[in-house]
Amino acid sequence: MKNFKAILTPKGERWFRSGHPWIFEDDVLSLNDAENGEIAALYNPGNVFLGWGFYSRHSRISFRFITSNPEIPDQTYWLETLQKALERRKKFLDFNQACRIVFSEADGIPGLIADWYAGHLVVQTLIPGIDRILNELYNLFYELLKPYSILIRNDFEARSLERLPRENRALYGQVPEKVRIEEGPIQYEVDLWSGQKTGAYLDQKENRLHLVSYSQSQGRVLDCFCYTGGFALHLAGKSDEIIAVDDSASALELGRRNAELNGFDNIHFLKKNIFDYLKEADEQGLKFDLVILDPPPFARKKSDVASALRGYQELNRRALRCLNPGGILSTYSCSHNITESLFLEILSHSAPKAGGKILLLEKRMQAGDHPVVLTFPESLYLKGLIIQKA
Ligand code: SAH
């Protein structure tokens, strides 16, 4: 086997030893012969072996660290790594539910996402390294999980940065258009082929289940960025009325079907830009007892942070103003560039204009099947705050 070798700069080595799994192009001193997606051996400038990484020729992140084992990762390594990921999911994986079973760097397979949807597997590959070993991974998934089907959902934008084709295709079995999954007492359908992400926002599962404890039977709820019903479905049985707003017609259509599926007729789905909706609601003095704000990532890049801050501030300020006294705001940011302390700052800036004293009751994060690598801050991307207007 050819031995691709990369030597890191001293700064690159320090960064590597801090536990961060990404090696940027500026931190690579030399590289012999590596092909795009190949696994390369990483060395320090003194020729000491550091570990193995997937090479990405077209990305600013030249290498994604895999392991420091002396042997190059092979079929046995991938098998053991997948087995560990599944073991870690024992607490979360129930056949009829949905669960993330591989979360990239957190599970030791950088660039691979695999989500379980009641027996169907949806896979996303973010880097050329994973595309190259996809057949091996496919065999292992099949052996370990015996899924009904495996779908590759590679139609997302980030693949273009790696100059990889964007396509969806069934790798195995009949992939149904919709799959029905259970989430606590709720059932909902997921569009595997064209829903957002791999079909559903699994990272919010625990927060959806948890928020029910704040609902009141007489309460009015506003679910902003509701997608296919997410939070609204969980709250409908324990609230009087829910307004669920999103600007995606297809998400709302599925949301209506999901409400019907669970027998709810008190969720009013509305197609509207949230910024417009909240502005009007604020100006008209509409009031709610519980407001959820679960926007898409406003700051995908560091350069987006300033405009993202303005966006988060406007949303949160208006949402707080729409709360009745005693009301709850359940607010999230899934931008990894917005840290928890920055998010708290955004809320404290919004508080004086809220028309009441604002209390932080709880901090929340992504579900446990999306584990965080403590030396990789980007992996803690979903931050949540539960706030009360006293
Ligand atoms: N809370 C949902 C997930 C929300 S994801 C759940 O638990 O399942 C973010 C949603 O915001 C997507 O459905 C997207 O269609 C919607 N969206 C993005 N920008 C929007 C905007 N400006 N106005 C309204 N909806 C928006």
CSV table of C-alpha atoms and ligand atoms in Angstrom, one decimal:
chain,number,residue,atom,x,y,z
A,1,MET,CA,0.0,0.0,0.0
A,2,LYS,CA,1.2,3.5,-0.8
A,3,ASN,CA,2.0,5.5,2.3
A,4,PHE,CA,0.7,9.1,2.0
A,5,LYS,CA,2.4,11.3,4.4
A,6,ALA,CA,1.8,14.9,5.6
A,7,ILE,CA,4.0,16.9,7.9
A,8,LEU,CA,2.4,19.5,10.1
A,9,THR,CA,3.9,22.9,11.0
A,10,PRO,CA,4.8,23.4,14.7
A,11,LYS,CA,1.6,25.5,15.1
A,12,GLY,CA,-0.3,22.7,13.4
A,13,GLU,CA,1.1,20.2,15.8
A,14,ARG,CA,0.1,22.3,18.8
A,15,TRP,CA,-3.4,22.6,17.4
A,16,PHE,CA,-3.5,18.8,16.8
A,17,ARG,CA,-2.3,18.1,20.3
A,18,SER,CA,-5.0,20.3,21.8
A,19,GLY,CA,-7.4,17.7,20.5
A,20,HIS,CA,-9.0,19.6,17.7
A,21,PRO,CA,-9.7,17.1,14.8
A,22,TRP,CA,-9.4,19.5,11.9
A,23,ILE,CA,-6.0,20.4,10.3
A,24,PHE,CA,-6.2,23.5,8.2
A,25,GLU,CA,-4.2,24.0,4.9
A,26,ASP,CA,-2.0,26.6,6.5
A,27,ASP,CA,-0.9,24.1,9.1
A,28,VAL,CA,0.5,21.6,6.6
A,29,LEU,CA,4.2,21.9,5.9
A,30,SER,CA,4.5,19.2,3.2
A,31,LEU,CA,2.4,16.5,1.7
A,32,ASN,CA,3.6,13.8,-0.7
A,33,ASP,CA,1.4,12.4,-3.4
A,34,ALA,CA,-1.9,12.3,-1.5
A,35,GLU,CA,-5.0,11.8,-3.6
A,36,ASN,CA,-8.2,13.5,-2.7
A,37,GLY,CA,-10.0,11.5,0.0
A,38,GLU,CA,-7.0,9.3,0.7
A,39,ILE,CA,-6.0,8.5,4.3
A,40,ALA,CA,-2.6,10.1,5.1
A,41,ALA,CA,-0.2,9.6,7.9
A,42,LEU,CA,0.3,12.8,9.9
A,43,TYR,CA,3.7,13.6,11.3
A,44,ASN,CA,5.3,16.5,13.2
A,45,PRO,CA,8.2,18.4,11.8
A,46,GLY,CA,10.6,16.1,13.7
A,47,ASN,CA,9.1,13.1,11.9
A,48,VAL,CA,7.2,11.7,14.9
A,49,PHE,CA,4.0,10.0,13.9
A,50,LEU,CA,0.8,11.7,15.1
A,51,GLY,CA,-2.1,9.8,13.6
A,52,TRP,CA,-4.2,9.3,10.5
A,53,GLY,CA,-6.4,11.7,8.7
A,54,PHE,CA,-8.7,11.9,5.6
A,55,TYR,CA,-7.3,14.3,3.0
A,56,SER,CA,-9.6,16.9,1.4
A,57,ARG,CA,-7.8,18.6,-1.5
A,58,HIS,CA,-10.5,21.3,-2.2
A,59,SER,CA,-11.3,22.2,1.4
A,60,ARG,CA,-9.6,24.7,3.7
A,61,ILE,CA,-9.7,21.8,6.2
A,62,SER,CA,-7.0,19.6,4.6
A,63,PHE,CA,-7.2,16.7,7.0
A,64,ARG,CA,-9.7,15.3,9.4
A,65,PHE,CA,-8.2,13.3,12.1
A,66,ILE,CA,-9.3,9.7,12.4
A,67,THR,CA,-7.1,7.9,14.9
A,68,SER,CA,-3.6,7.7,16.4
A,69,ASN,CA,-3.5,3.8,16.2
A,70,PRO,CA,-0.2,2.8,14.6
A,71,GLU,CA,-2.0,0.9,11.8
A,72,ILE,CA,-3.9,2.6,9.0
A,73,PRO,CA,-7.7,2.4,9.6
A,74,ASP,CA,-9.1,-0.6,7.7
A,75,GLN,CA,-12.3,-2.7,7.6
A,76,THR,CA,-11.7,-4.0,11.2
A,77,TYR,CA,-11.2,-0.5,12.5
A,78,TRP,CA,-14.4,0.8,10.9
A,79,LEU,CA,-16.3,-2.2,12.2
A,80,GLU,CA,-15.1,-1.7,15.8
A,81,THR,CA,-15.7,2.1,15.5
A,82,LEU,CA,-19.3,1.5,14.3
A,83,GLN,CA,-19.9,-1.1,17.0
A,84,LYS,CA,-18.8,1.5,19.6
A,85,ALA,CA,-21.1,4.1,18.1
A,86,LEU,CA,-24.0,1.7,18.3
A,87,GLU,CA,-23.2,0.7,21.9
A,88,ARG,CA,-23.2,4.4,22.8
A,89,ARG,CA,-26.7,4.7,21.3
A,90,LYS,CA,-28.2,1.8,23.3
A,91,LYS,CA,-30.0,4.3,25.5
A,92,PHE,CA,-31.4,6.2,22.6
A,93,LEU,CA,-32.0,3.6,19.8
A,94,ASP,CA,-35.5,2.1,19.8
A,95,PHE,CA,-36.6,0.3,16.6
A,96,ASN,CA,-39.6,2.5,15.9
A,97,GLN,CA,-38.0,5.8,16.8
A,98,ALA,CA,-35.5,7.9,15.0
A,99,CYS,CA,-31.9,8.3,16.3
A,100,ARG,CA,-28.6,9.6,15.0
A,101,ILE,CA,-26.3,6.6,15.1
A,102,VAL,CA,-23.1,8.1,13.7
A,103,PHE,CA,-22.2,11.7,14.4
A,104,SER,CA,-19.0,12.3,12.4
A,105,GLU,CA,-16.0,13.2,14.5
A,106,ALA,CA,-17.8,12.5,17.8
A,107,ASP,CA,-18.0,8.8,16.7
A,108,GLY,CA,-14.5,8.6,15.2
A,109,ILE,CA,-15.7,8.6,11.6
A,110,PRO,CA,-15.2,12.2,10.4
A,111,GLY,CA,-17.5,13.3,7.6
A,112,LEU,CA,-20.1,10.6,8.2
A,113,ILE,CA,-23.7,11.1,9.4
A,114,ALA,CA,-26.1,8.2,9.7
A,115,ASP,CA,-29.6,8.5,11.0
A,116,TRP,CA,-32.0,5.6,11.9
A,117,TYR,CA,-35.7,6.1,11.0
A,118,ALA,CA,-37.7,3.2,12.3
A,119,GLY,CA,-35.7,0.6,10.4
A,120,HIS,CA,-34.6,2.8,7.5
A,121,LEU,CA,-31.1,4.3,7.4
A,122,VAL,CA,-30.2,7.7,5.9
A,123,VAL,CA,-26.6,8.4,5.4
A,124,GLN,CA,-24.8,11.7,4.5
A,125,THR,CA,-21.1,11.8,3.5
A,126,LEU,CA,-19.5,15.2,3.9
A,127,ILE,CA,-16.0,14.6,2.6
A,128,PRO,CA,-14.2,12.7,-0.2
A,129,GLY,CA,-12.6,10.3,2.3
A,130,ILE,CA,-16.0,8.9,3.3
A,131,ASP,CA,-17.1,8.7,-0.4
A,132,ARG,CA,-14.1,6.5,-1.0
A,133,ILE,CA,-14.9,4.0,1.7
A,134,LEU,CA,-18.7,4.1,1.3
A,135,ASN,CA,-18.9,0.5,0.0
A,136,GLU,CA,-17.1,-0.8,3.0
A,137,LEU,CA,-19.3,1.2,5.4
A,138,TYR,CA,-22.4,0.1,3.5
A,139,ASN,CA,-21.5,-3.6,4.1
A,140,LEU,CA,-20.9,-2.9,7.8
A,141,PHE,CA,-24.1,-1.0,8.2
A,142,TYR,CA,-25.9,-3.9,6.5
A,143,GLU,CA,-24.3,-6.5,8.7
A,144,LEU,CA,-24.7,-4.6,12.0
A,145,LEU,CA,-28.2,-3.2,11.5
A,146,LYS,CA,-30.0,-5.2,8.8
A,147,PRO,CA,-32.0,-2.1,7.9
A,148,TYR,CA,-35.0,-2.3,5.5
A,149,SER,CA,-33.3,0.3,3.3
A,150,ILE,CA,-30.3,2.6,3.1
A,151,LEU,CA,-30.6,6.0,1.4
A,152,ILE,CA,-27.7,8.3,0.6
A,153,ARG,CA,-28.9,11.9,1.1
A,154,ASN,CA,-26.0,13.8,-0.5
A,155,ASP,CA,-27.9,16.8,-1.9
A,156,PHE,CA,-26.6,19.4,0.6
A,157,GLU,CA,-24.6,22.4,-0.3
A,158,ALA,CA,-21.4,21.8,1.7
A,159,ARG,CA,-20.5,19.0,-0.7
A,160,SER,CA,-20.0,21.6,-3.4
A,161,LEU,CA,-17.1,23.1,-1.4
A,162,GLU,CA,-15.4,19.7,-1.6
A,163,ARG,CA,-16.3,19.6,-5.3
A,164,LEU,CA,-18.3,16.4,-4.7
A,165,PRO,CA,-21.5,15.6,-6.7
A,166,ARG,CA,-24.8,16.3,-5.0
A,167,GLU,CA,-27.2,13.4,-5.4
A,168,ASN,CA,-29.6,11.2,-3.5
A,169,ARG,CA,-29.8,7.5,-4.2
A,170,ALA,CA,-31.0,4.3,-2.6
A,171,LEU,CA,-28.0,2.2,-1.7
A,172,TYR,CA,-30.1,-0.7,-0.6
A,173,GLY,CA,-33.8,-1.8,-0.5
A,174,GLN,CA,-36.9,0.1,-1.2
A,175,VAL,CA,-36.7,3.6,0.4
A,176,PRO,CA,-40.3,4.7,1.1
A,177,GLU,CA,-41.4,8.3,0.4
A,178,LYS,CA,-42.4,8.7,4.0
A,179,VAL,CA,-41.6,6.9,7.2
A,180,ARG,CA,-43.7,7.0,10.3
A,181,ILE,CA,-41.7,7.3,13.5
A,182,GLU,CA,-42.6,7.5,17.2
A,183,GLU,CA,-41.3,10.2,19.5
A,184,GLY,CA,-42.6,9.8,23.1
A,185,PRO,CA,-46.4,9.8,22.8
A,186,ILE,CA,-46.4,11.5,19.3
A,187,GLN,CA,-46.1,9.9,15.9
A,188,TYR,CA,-44.9,11.8,12.9
A,189,GLU,CA,-44.1,11.2,9.3
A,190,VAL,CA,-40.7,12.0,7.9
A,191,ASP,CA,-39.9,12.7,4.2
A,192,LEU,CA,-36.6,10.8,3.8
A,193,TRP,CA,-36.0,11.8,0.2
A,194,SER,CA,-36.6,15.5,0.3
A,195,GLY,CA,-37.1,16.6,3.9
A,196,GLN,CA,-34.6,19.0,5.5
A,197,LYS,CA,-31.3,17.5,6.9
A,198,THR,CA,-31.8,13.7,6.7
A,199,GLY,CA,-35.6,14.2,7.0
A,200,ALA,CA,-36.0,15.4,10.6
A,201,TYR,CA,-34.3,17.6,13.2
A,202,LEU,CA,-33.3,14.8,15.6
A,203,ASP,CA,-31.0,17.1,17.5
A,204,GLN,CA,-34.1,18.7,19.1
A,205,LYS,CA,-35.8,15.5,20.1
A,206,GLU,CA,-35.0,15.8,23.8
A,207,ASN,CA,-35.9,19.4,23.9
A,208,ARG,CA,-39.3,18.8,22.3
A,209,LEU,CA,-40.1,16.1,24.8
A,210,HIS,CA,-38.8,18.2,27.7
A,211,LEU,CA,-40.8,21.4,26.8
A,212,VAL,CA,-44.1,19.7,27.5
A,213,SER,CA,-43.5,20.1,31.2
A,214,TYR,CA,-43.9,23.9,30.7
A,215,SER,CA,-47.3,23.8,28.9
A,216,GLN,CA,-50.5,24.9,30.4
A,217,SER,CA,-53.9,23.5,29.4
A,218,GLN,CA,-55.3,27.0,28.8
A,219,GLY,CA,-52.1,28.2,27.2
A,220,ARG,CA,-51.6,29.8,23.8
A,221,VAL,CA,-48.4,28.7,22.1
A,222,LEU,CA,-46.4,30.2,19.2
A,223,ASP,CA,-44.0,27.7,17.5
A,224,CYS,CA,-41.7,29.7,15.3
A,225,PHE,CA,-39.8,27.8,12.6
A,226,CYS,CA,-42.1,24.8,13.2
A,227,TYR,CA,-40.9,22.7,10.2
A,228,THR,CA,-43.2,19.6,10.1
A,229,GLY,CA,-44.8,20.2,13.5
A,230,GLY,CA,-41.8,19.4,15.8
A,231,PHE,CA,-42.6,21.2,19.1
A,232,ALA,CA,-46.2,22.0,18.2
A,233,LEU,CA,-47.2,18.3,18.0
A,234,HIS,CA,-45.8,17.6,21.5
A,235,LEU,CA,-47.6,20.6,23.0
A,236,ALA,CA,-50.9,20.3,21.2
A,237,GLY,CA,-52.4,17.9,23.7
A,238,LYS,CA,-51.5,20.1,26.6
A,239,SER,CA,-52.3,23.6,25.3
A,240,ASP,CA,-55.4,25.4,24.1
A,241,GLU,CA,-54.2,26.7,20.8
A,242,ILE,CA,-51.0,26.7,18.8
A,243,ILE,CA,-49.9,28.9,16.0
A,244,ALA,CA,-47.1,27.1,14.1
A,245,VAL,CA,-45.2,29.3,11.5
A,246,ASP,CA,-42.7,28.3,8.9
A,247,ASP,CA,-41.9,29.5,5.3
A,248,SER,CA,-41.6,26.1,3.8
A,249,ALA,CA,-44.9,25.0,2.1
A,250,SER,CA,-43.9,21.4,1.9
A,251,ALA,CA,-42.9,21.3,5.6
A,252,LEU,CA,-46.2,22.8,6.6
A,253,GLU,CA,-48.2,20.4,4.5
A,254,LEU,CA,-46.5,17.5,6.3
A,255,GLY,CA,-47.1,19.3,9.6
A,256,ARG,CA,-50.8,19.4,8.9
A,257,ARG,CA,-50.8,15.7,8.1
A,258,ASN,CA,-48.9,15.0,11.3
A,259,ALA,CA,-51.4,16.9,13.3
A,260,GLU,CA,-54.2,14.9,11.8
A,261,LEU,CA,-52.3,11.7,12.4
A,262,ASN,CA,-52.2,12.5,16.1
A,263,GLY,CA,-55.8,13.7,16.2
A,264,PHE,CA,-55.1,17.4,16.9
A,265,ASP,CA,-57.2,20.2,15.5
A,266,ASN,CA,-55.8,23.1,17.6
A,267,ILE,CA,-52.6,23.7,15.6
A,268,HIS,CA,-52.9,26.4,13.0
A,269,PHE,CA,-50.1,26.2,10.5
A,270,LEU,CA,-49.2,29.4,8.8
A,271,LYS,CA,-46.8,30.0,5.9
A,272,LYS,CA,-44.9,33.2,6.7
A,273,ASN,CA,-41.5,34.6,7.2
A,274,ILE,CA,-41.0,34.7,10.9
A,275,PHE,CA,-39.4,38.1,10.9
A,276,ASP,CA,-42.6,39.5,9.4
A,277,TYR,CA,-44.9,37.4,11.6
A,278,LEU,CA,-43.2,38.5,14.8
A,279,LYS,CA,-43.1,42.2,13.8
A,280,GLU,CA,-46.8,42.2,13.1
A,281,ALA,CA,-47.6,40.2,16.2
A,282,ASP,CA,-45.5,42.6,18.3
A,283,GLU,CA,-47.2,45.7,16.7
A,284,GLN,CA,-50.7,44.2,17.1
A,285,GLY,CA,-49.9,43.3,20.8
A,286,LEU,CA,-50.6,39.5,20.3
A,287,LYS,CA,-49.7,37.6,23.5
A,288,PHE,CA,-48.7,34.0,24.1
A,289,ASP,CA,-47.9,31.8,27.1
A,290,LEU,CA,-45.2,29.8,25.4
A,291,VAL,CA,-43.0,30.8,22.4
A,292,ILE,CA,-40.5,28.6,20.7
A,293,LEU,CA,-37.8,30.1,18.5
A,294,ASP,CA,-35.8,27.4,16.6
A,295,PRO,CA,-34.3,29.2,13.6
A,296,PRO,CA,-31.9,27.7,11.0
A,297,PRO,CA,-28.2,28.5,11.5
A,298,PHE,CA,-27.8,32.3,10.8
A,299,ALA,CA,-24.0,32.2,11.1
A,300,ARG,CA,-22.6,29.4,9.0
A,301,LYS,CA,-19.4,31.3,8.6
A,302,LYS,CA,-17.5,33.5,11.0
A,303,SER,CA,-18.1,36.4,8.7
A,304,ASP,CA,-21.8,36.0,9.2
A,305,VAL,CA,-21.7,36.5,12.9
A,306,ALA,CA,-22.4,40.2,13.0
A,307,SER,CA,-25.5,40.0,10.8
A,308,ALA,CA,-26.6,36.8,12.7
A,309,LEU,CA,-26.4,38.7,16.0
A,310,ARG,CA,-28.8,41.3,14.6
A,311,GLY,CA,-31.2,38.5,13.5
A,312,TYR,CA,-31.1,36.6,16.8
A,313,GLN,CA,-31.6,39.9,18.7
A,314,GLU,CA,-34.6,41.0,16.7
A,315,LEU,CA,-36.3,37.6,16.9
A,316,ASN,CA,-35.7,37.2,20.6
A,317,ARG,CA,-36.7,40.8,21.5
A,318,ARG,CA,-39.9,40.5,19.6
A,319,ALA,CA,-40.7,37.0,21.0
A,320,LEU,CA,-40.1,38.3,24.6
A,321,ARG,CA,-42.5,41.2,23.9
A,322,CYS,CA,-45.2,38.7,22.8
A,323,LEU,CA,-45.1,36.8,26.1
A,324,ASN,CA,-47.8,37.1,28.7
A,325,PRO,CA,-46.4,37.7,32.3
A,326,GLY,CA,-45.2,34.3,33.5
A,327,GLY,CA,-44.8,33.2,29.9
A,328,ILE,CA,-42.0,31.0,28.7
A,329,LEU,CA,-39.6,31.5,25.8
A,330,SER,CA,-37.8,28.4,24.6
A,331,THR,CA,-35.1,29.8,22.3
A,332,TYR,CA,-32.3,28.1,20.3
A,333,SER,CA,-29.3,28.7,18.2
A,334,CYS,CA,-27.7,26.0,16.1
A,335,SER,CA,-24.9,28.1,14.7
A,336,HIS,CA,-21.6,26.7,15.9
A,337,ASN,CA,-20.2,30.2,15.5
A,338,ILE,CA,-22.5,31.5,18.2
A,339,THR,CA,-21.2,30.3,21.6
A,340,GLU,CA,-23.4,29.8,24.6
A,341,SER,CA,-22.0,32.9,26.2
A,342,LEU,CA,-22.7,35.0,23.1
A,343,PHE,CA,-26.2,33.6,23.0
A,344,LEU,CA,-26.8,34.6,26.6
A,345,GLU,CA,-25.5,38.1,25.8
A,346,ILE,CA,-28.0,38.3,22.9
A,347,LEU,CA,-30.8,37.5,25.3
A,348,SER,CA,-29.6,39.9,28.0
A,349,HIS,CA,-29.5,42.7,25.4
A,350,SER,CA,-33.1,41.8,24.4
A,351,ALA,CA,-34.3,41.7,28.0
A,352,PRO,CA,-34.6,45.4,28.8
A,353,LYS,CA,-37.0,45.9,25.9
A,354,ALA,CA,-39.1,42.9,26.8
A,355,GLY,CA,-41.5,44.7,29.2
A,356,GLY,CA,-40.8,42.7,32.3
A,357,LYS,CA,-38.0,41.0,34.3
A,358,ILE,CA,-36.4,38.1,32.4
A,359,LEU,CA,-35.3,35.0,34.2
A,360,LEU,CA,-33.1,32.2,32.8
A,361,LEU,CA,-34.6,28.9,34.0
A,362,GLU,CA,-32.6,26.3,32.1
A,363,LYS,CA,-29.8,25.8,29.5
A,364,ARG,CA,-30.4,23.1,27.0
A,365,MET,CA,-28.3,21.5,24.2
A,366,GLN,CA,-28.5,19.0,21.3
A,367,ALA,CA,-29.8,15.5,22.1
A,368,GLY,CA,-27.4,12.9,23.6
A,369,ASP,CA,-27.2,10.9,20.3
A,370,HIS,CA,-25.3,14.0,19.0
A,371,PRO,CA,-22.4,13.8,21.4
A,372,VAL,CA,-20.0,16.7,21.9
A,373,VAL,CA,-16.2,16.3,21.7
A,374,LEU,CA,-15.0,18.7,24.4
A,375,THR,CA,-11.8,19.5,22.5
A,376,PHE,CA,-13.8,20.3,19.4
A,377,PRO,CA,-16.1,23.3,20.2
A,378,GLU,CA,-17.8,23.2,16.8
A,379,SER,CA,-19.4,19.9,17.8
A,380,LEU,CA,-21.5,21.7,20.5
A,381,TYR,CA,-23.6,23.5,18.0
A,382,LEU,CA,-27.1,23.6,19.4
A,383,LYS,CA,-27.6,25.9,22.4
A,384,GLY,CA,-31.0,26.4,24.1
A,385,LEU,CA,-32.3,28.7,26.8
A,386,ILE,CA,-35.6,28.4,28.6
A,387,ILE,CA,-36.5,31.8,29.8
A,388,GLN,CA,-39.4,33.2,31.8
A,389,LYS,CA,-40.9,36.7,31.8
A,390,ALA,CA,-41.5,37.2,35.5
B,1,SAH,N1,-38.4,23.2,15.3
B,1,SAH,C1,-38.3,22.3,14.1
B,1,SAH,C2,-37.0,22.4,13.3
B,1,SAH,C3,-36.8,23.8,12.8
B,1,SAH,S1,-35.6,23.9,11.5
B,1,SAH,C4,-38.4,20.8,14.7
B,1,SAH,O1,-38.3,20.6,15.9
B,1,SAH,O2,-38.6,19.9,13.8
B,1,SAH,C5,-35.8,25.5,10.9
B,1,SAH,C6,-37.0,25.8,10.1
B,1,SAH,O3,-37.0,27.2,9.8
B,1,SAH,C7,-37.1,25.1,8.8
B,1,SAH,O4,-38.3,24.4,8.7
B,1,SAH,C8,-37.2,26.2,7.7
B,1,SAH,O5,-38.1,25.9,6.7
B,1,SAH,C9,-37.6,27.4,8.5
B,1,SAH,N2,-37.3,28.7,8.1
B,1,SAH,C10,-36.0,29.2,7.8
B,1,SAH,N3,-36.0,30.5,7.6
B,1,SAH,C11,-37.3,31.0,7.9
B,1,SAH,C12,-37.9,32.2,7.9
B,1,SAH,N4,-37.2,33.4,7.7
B,1,SAH,N5,-39.2,32.3,8.2
B,1,SAH,C13,-39.9,31.2,8.5
B,1,SAH,N6,-39.4,29.9,8.5
B,1,SAH,C14,-38.1,29.8,8.2
